[in-house]
GROMACS .gro file of C-alpha atoms in nm:
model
  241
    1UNK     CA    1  -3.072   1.746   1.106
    2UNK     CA    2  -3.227   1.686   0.761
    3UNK     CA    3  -3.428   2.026   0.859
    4UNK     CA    4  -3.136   2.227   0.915
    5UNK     CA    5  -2.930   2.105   0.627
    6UNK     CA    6  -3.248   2.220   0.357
    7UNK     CA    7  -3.239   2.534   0.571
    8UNK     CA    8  -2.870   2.588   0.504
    9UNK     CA    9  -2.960   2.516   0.141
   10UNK     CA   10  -2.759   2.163   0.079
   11UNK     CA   11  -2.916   1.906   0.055
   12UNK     CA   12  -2.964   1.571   0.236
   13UNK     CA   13  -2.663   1.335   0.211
   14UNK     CA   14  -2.437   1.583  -0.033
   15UNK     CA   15  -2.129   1.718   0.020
   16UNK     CA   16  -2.125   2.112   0.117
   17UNK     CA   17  -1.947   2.310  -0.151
   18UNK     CA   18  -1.624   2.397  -0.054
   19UNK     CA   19  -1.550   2.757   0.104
   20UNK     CA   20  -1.420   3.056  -0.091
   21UNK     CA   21  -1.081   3.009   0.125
   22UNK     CA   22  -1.079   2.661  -0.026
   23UNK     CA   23  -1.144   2.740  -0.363
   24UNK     CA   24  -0.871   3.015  -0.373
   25UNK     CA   25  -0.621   2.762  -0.213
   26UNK     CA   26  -0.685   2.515  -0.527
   27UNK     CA   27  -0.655   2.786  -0.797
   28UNK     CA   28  -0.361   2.929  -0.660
   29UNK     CA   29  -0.173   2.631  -0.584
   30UNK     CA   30  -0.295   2.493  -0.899
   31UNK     CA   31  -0.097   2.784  -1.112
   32UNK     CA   32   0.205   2.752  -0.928
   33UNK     CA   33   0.239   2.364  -1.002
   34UNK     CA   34   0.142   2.361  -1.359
   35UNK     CA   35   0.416   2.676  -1.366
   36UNK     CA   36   0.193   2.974  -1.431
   37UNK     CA   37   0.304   3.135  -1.116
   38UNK     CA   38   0.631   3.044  -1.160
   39UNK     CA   39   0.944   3.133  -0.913
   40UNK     CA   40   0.979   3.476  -0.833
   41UNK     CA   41   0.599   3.547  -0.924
   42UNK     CA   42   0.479   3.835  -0.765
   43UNK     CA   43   0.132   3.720  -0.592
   44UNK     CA   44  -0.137   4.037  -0.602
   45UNK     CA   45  -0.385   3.981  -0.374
   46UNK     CA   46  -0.634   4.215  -0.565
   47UNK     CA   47  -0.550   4.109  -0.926
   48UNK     CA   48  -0.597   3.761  -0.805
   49UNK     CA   49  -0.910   3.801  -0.589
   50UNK     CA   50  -1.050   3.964  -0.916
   51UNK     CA   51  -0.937   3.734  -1.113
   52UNK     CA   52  -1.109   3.445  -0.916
   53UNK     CA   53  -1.404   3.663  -0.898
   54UNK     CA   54  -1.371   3.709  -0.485
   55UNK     CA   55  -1.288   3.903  -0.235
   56UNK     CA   56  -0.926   3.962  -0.127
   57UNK     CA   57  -1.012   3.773   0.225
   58UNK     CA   58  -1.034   3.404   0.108
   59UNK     CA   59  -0.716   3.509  -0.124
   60UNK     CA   60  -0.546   3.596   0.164
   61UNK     CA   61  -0.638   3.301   0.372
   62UNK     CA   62  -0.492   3.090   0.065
   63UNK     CA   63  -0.185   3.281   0.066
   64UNK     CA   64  -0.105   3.223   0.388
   65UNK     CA   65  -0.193   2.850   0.381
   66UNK     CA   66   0.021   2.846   0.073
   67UNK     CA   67   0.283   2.989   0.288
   68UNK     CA   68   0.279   2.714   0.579
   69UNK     CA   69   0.337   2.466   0.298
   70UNK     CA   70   0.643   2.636   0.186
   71UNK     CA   71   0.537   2.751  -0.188
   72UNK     CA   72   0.461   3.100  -0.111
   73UNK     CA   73   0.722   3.338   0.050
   74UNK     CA   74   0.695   3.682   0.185
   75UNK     CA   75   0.949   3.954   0.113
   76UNK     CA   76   0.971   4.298   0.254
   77UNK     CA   77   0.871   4.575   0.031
   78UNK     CA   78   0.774   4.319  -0.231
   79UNK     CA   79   0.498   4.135  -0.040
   80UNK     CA   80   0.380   3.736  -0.140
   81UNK     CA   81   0.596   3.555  -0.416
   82UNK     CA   82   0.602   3.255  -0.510
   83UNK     CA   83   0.855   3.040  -0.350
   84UNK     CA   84   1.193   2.868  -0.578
   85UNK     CA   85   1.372   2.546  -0.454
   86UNK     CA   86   1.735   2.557  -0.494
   87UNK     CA   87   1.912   2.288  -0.574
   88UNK     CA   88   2.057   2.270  -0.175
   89UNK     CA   89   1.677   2.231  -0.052
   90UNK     CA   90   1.579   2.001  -0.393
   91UNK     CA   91   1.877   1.763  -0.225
   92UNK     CA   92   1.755   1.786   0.134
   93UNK     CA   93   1.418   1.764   0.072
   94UNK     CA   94   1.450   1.453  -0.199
   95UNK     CA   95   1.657   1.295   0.113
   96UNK     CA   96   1.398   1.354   0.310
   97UNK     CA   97   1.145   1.238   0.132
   98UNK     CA   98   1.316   0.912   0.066
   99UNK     CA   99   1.306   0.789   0.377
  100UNK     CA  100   0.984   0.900   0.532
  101UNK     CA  101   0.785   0.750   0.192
  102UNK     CA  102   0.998   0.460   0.182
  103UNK     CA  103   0.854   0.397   0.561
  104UNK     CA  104   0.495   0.495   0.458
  105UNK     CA  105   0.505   0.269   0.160
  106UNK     CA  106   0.655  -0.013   0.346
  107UNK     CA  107   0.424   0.038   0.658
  108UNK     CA  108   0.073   0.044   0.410
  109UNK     CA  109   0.222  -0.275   0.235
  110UNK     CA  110  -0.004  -0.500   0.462
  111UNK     CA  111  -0.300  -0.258   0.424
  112UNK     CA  112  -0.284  -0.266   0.063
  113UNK     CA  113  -0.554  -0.479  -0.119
  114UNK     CA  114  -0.610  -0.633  -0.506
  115UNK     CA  115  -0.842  -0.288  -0.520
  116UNK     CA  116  -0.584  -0.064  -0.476
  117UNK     CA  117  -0.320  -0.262  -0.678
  118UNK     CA  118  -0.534  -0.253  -0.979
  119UNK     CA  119  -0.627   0.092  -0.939
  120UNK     CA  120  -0.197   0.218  -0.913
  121UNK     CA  121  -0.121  -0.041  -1.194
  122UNK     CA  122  -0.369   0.112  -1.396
  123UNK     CA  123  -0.231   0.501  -1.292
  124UNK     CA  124   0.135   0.365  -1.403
  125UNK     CA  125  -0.026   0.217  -1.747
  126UNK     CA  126  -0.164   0.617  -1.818
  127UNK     CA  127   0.190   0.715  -1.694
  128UNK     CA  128   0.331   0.472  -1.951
  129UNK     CA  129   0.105   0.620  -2.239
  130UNK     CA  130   0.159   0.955  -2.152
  131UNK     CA  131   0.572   0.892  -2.218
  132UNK     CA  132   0.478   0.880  -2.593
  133UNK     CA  133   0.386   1.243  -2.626
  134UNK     CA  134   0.563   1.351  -2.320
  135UNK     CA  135   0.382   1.615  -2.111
  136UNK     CA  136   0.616   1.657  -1.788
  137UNK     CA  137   0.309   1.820  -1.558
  138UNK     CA  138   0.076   1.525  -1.666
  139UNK     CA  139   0.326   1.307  -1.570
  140UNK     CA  140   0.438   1.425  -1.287
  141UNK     CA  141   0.076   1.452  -1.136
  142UNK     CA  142   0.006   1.102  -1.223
  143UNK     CA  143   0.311   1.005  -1.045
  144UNK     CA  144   0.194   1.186  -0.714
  145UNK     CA  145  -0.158   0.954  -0.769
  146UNK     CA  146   0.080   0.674  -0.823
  147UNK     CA  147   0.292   0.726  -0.473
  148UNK     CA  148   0.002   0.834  -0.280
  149UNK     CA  149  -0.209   0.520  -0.325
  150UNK     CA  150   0.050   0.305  -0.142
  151UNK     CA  151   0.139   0.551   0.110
  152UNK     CA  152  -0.221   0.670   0.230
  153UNK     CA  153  -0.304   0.351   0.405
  154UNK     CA  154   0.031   0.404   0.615
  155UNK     CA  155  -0.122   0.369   0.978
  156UNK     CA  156   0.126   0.609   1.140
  157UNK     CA  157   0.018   0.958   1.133
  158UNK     CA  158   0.324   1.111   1.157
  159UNK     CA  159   0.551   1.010   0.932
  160UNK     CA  160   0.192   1.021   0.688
  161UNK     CA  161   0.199   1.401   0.774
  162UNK     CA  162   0.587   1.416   0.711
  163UNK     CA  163   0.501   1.248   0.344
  164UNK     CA  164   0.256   1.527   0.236
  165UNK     CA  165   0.502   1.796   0.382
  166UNK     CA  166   0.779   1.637   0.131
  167UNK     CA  167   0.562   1.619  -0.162
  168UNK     CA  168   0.419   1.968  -0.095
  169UNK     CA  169   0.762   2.129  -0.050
  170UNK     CA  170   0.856   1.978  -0.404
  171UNK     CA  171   0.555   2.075  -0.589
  172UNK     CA  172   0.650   2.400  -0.752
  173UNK     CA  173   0.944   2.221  -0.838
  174UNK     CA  174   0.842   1.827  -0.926
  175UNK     CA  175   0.605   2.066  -1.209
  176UNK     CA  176   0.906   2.083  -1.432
  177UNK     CA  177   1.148   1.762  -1.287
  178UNK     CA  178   1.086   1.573  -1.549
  179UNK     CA  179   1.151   1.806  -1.776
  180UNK     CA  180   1.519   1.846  -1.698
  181UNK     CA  181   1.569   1.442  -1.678
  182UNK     CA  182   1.335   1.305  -1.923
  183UNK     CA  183   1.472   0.988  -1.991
  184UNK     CA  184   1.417   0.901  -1.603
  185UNK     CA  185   1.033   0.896  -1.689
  186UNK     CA  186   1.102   0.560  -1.845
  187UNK     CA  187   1.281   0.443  -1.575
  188UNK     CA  188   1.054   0.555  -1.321
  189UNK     CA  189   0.702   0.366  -1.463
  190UNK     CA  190   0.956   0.047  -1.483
  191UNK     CA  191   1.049   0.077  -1.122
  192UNK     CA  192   0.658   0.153  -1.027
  193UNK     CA  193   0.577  -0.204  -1.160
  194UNK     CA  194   0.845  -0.311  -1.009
  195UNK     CA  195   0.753  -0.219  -0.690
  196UNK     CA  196   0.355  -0.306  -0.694
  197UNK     CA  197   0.498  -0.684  -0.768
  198UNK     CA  198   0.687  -0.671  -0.445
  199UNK     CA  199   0.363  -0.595  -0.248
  200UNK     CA  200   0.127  -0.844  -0.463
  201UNK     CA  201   0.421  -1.120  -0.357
  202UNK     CA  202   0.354  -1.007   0.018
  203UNK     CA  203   0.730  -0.879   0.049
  204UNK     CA  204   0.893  -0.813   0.391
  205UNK     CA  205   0.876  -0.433   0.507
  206UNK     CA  206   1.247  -0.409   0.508
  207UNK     CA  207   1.278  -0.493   0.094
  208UNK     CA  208   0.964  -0.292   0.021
  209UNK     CA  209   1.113  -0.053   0.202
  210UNK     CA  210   1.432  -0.017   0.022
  211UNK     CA  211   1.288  -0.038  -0.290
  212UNK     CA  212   1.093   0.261  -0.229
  213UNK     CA  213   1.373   0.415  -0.118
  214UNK     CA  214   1.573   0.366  -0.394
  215UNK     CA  215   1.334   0.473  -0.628
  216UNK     CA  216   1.267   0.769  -0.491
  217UNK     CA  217   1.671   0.876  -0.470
  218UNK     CA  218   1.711   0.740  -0.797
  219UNK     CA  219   1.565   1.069  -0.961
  220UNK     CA  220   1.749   1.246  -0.667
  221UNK     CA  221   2.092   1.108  -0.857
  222UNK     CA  222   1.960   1.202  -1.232
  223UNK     CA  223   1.869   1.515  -1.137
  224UNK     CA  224   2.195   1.575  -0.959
  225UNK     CA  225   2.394   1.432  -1.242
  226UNK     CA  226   2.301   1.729  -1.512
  227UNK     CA  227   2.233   2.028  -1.228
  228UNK     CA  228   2.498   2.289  -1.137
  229UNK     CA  229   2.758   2.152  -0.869
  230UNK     CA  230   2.653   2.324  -0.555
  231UNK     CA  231   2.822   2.306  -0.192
  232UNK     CA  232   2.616   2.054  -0.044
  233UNK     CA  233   2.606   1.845  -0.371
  234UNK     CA  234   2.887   1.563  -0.220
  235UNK     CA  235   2.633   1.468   0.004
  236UNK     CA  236   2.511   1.237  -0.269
  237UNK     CA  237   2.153   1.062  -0.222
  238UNK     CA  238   2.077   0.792   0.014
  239UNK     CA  239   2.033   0.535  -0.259
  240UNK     CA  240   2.384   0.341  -0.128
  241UNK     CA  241   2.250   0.344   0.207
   0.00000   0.00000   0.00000
């Protein structure tokens, strides 16, 4: 084994190097969350391949994985753009979302250690600091390392995979969130704390649950409060539920 990695050129005990494909994927994606590629963005295979310094193949592979996660769309005659969220899907999707983390969250509780308390108190202390010279992306990407260290130890698979579907969906939109409701920032890192002292007091499922919930629709309802009205809009969040 130790022969045949040296032949393949890596060596002993590292990690390969990730794959063209891969390293498309994570530029890409990168530019449409931090709003480079923004809505509407006409995707050129061969400006970006160049761009990247590869060939169109692993920028096509990306595309289409980009696709599958819902932030790149394909339109006749116009080709790959990237995808918009109305404020009908932002609804559904934050709906969504608020239930199946609210059950990850809840599920991990027991899993969760000191370690890993520490380590998403300290995340909410950068997203505290951060509030002083606001930077919306920043924050926002903190909050995802925030969420996903007391959802990743959830031990059911499925509603794990429905969680990274939510979050995924929301990304080209989540870039800019916080932008249109800034003052829920400040509610948000309050509600974090919040929540980690519910799972250091060994809470029951059902109340870690619910506040997770909560939390989650609460930025449903601020963002709600100052968009356009839309048809679906009276469907409210789940945050009374």
């Amino acid at each position: 084994m130790t022969e045949t990695a040296t032949a393949a050129g890596t060596q002993p005990g590292t990690k390969a190097p990730a794959s063209k494909s891969e390293q498309a994927y994570a530029a890409v994606k990168a530019r449409i969350v931090d709003g480079t590629y923004s809505p509407g963005y006409r995707l050129v295979l061969a400006a970006i391949a160049k761009d990247l310094g590869v060939s169109v193949v692993p920028v096509r592979e990306a595309i289409r994985r980009l696709e599958a996660e819902g932030l790149v769309k394909f339109e006749r005659n116009v080709g790959a753009t990237v995808s918009g969220i109305d404020p009908t899907e932002y609804l559904y999707t934050m709906q969504t979302l608020s239930i199946v983390e609210g059950a990850a969250t809840a599920l991990s509780a027991p899993l969760i250690g000191a370690a890993d308390v520490a380590r998403a108190r300290a995340v909410n202390e950068d997203m505290r600091e951060c509030l002083q010279h606001f930077d919306p992306v920043r924050f926002t990407n903190l909050n995802q390392d925030f969420h996903s260290i007391l959802f990743e130890h959830c031990p059911n698979p499925h509603i794990l995979d429905l969680v990274h579907r939510g979050w995924n969906r929301l990304a080209s939109l989540r870039s800019s969130t916080f932008r249109f409701v800034p003052g829920r920032a400040h509610e948000s890192v309050d509600e974090h704390e919040a929540l980690l002292r519910l799972i250091e007091a060994g809470a029951g499922a059902e109340e870690i649950e619910k506040s997770a919930r909560e939390h989650r629709s609460a930025t449903l309802d601020a963002y709600l409060a100052q968009a356009p009205a839309t048809p679906t809009r009276n469907a409210g969040s789940l945050s009374a539920h």
